[in-house]
Amino acid sequence: MGILQTIVAILIPPLGVFWKKGLGFQFFLSILLTIAGYIPGLIYALYVVVLSGD
């Protein structure tokens, strides 16, 4: 986890997920959650970026 990745995930949640996981299911889920509301997308992006074991 990097500080820059966390900042990007806060500002643009799907971009943070894309940067961490690439173009896949988690990225598209992040887009859907962000469209549904910024807060759900933000929470999911922070979960992926901060708690991801990769």
C-alpha positions as a printed Julia matrix, in Angstrom:
54×3 Matrix{Float64}:
   0.0    0.0     0.0
   1.37   3.35   -0.96
   0.35   6.8     0.09
  -0.11   7.83   -3.54
  -2.37   4.83   -4.23
  -4.49   5.71   -1.21
  -4.82   9.35   -2.28
  -5.83   8.3    -5.79
  -8.39   5.86   -4.33
  -9.88   8.69   -2.27
 -10.05  11.15   -5.18
 -11.06   8.74   -7.98
 -12.06   5.35   -6.51
 -12.16   3.32   -9.77
  -8.7    4.55  -10.76
  -7.28   3.43   -7.42
  -8.77  -0.04   -7.88
  -7.53  -0.21  -11.48
  -4.03   0.76  -10.37
  -4.01  -1.97   -7.72
  -5.9   -4.81   -9.43
  -6.02  -4.05  -13.14
  -8.93  -4.32  -15.53
 -11.23  -6.96  -14.08
 -14.29  -7.64  -11.97
 -13.12  -5.52   -9.04
 -12.58  -2.52  -11.31
 -16.07  -2.76  -12.83
 -17.62  -3.29   -9.4
 -15.86  -0.14   -8.23
 -17.28   1.8   -11.18
 -20.81   0.56  -10.41
 -20.49   1.43   -6.73
 -19.12   4.88   -7.54
 -21.98   5.54   -9.97
 -24.45   4.42   -7.29
 -22.87   6.9    -4.9
 -19.42   8.23   -4.21
 -19.28   6.87   -0.64
 -19.87   3.17   -1.53
 -17.25   3.43   -4.27
 -14.83   5.13   -1.89
 -15.28   2.5     0.82
 -14.77  -0.34   -1.65
 -11.73   1.3    -3.24
 -10.09   1.86    0.14
 -10.85  -1.74    1.09
  -9.17  -3.0    -2.09
  -6.17  -0.65   -1.93
  -5.44  -0.81    1.8
  -6.41  -4.38    2.71
  -5.4   -6.13   -0.5
  -2.6   -8.64   -0.03
  -1.07  -8.05   -3.47
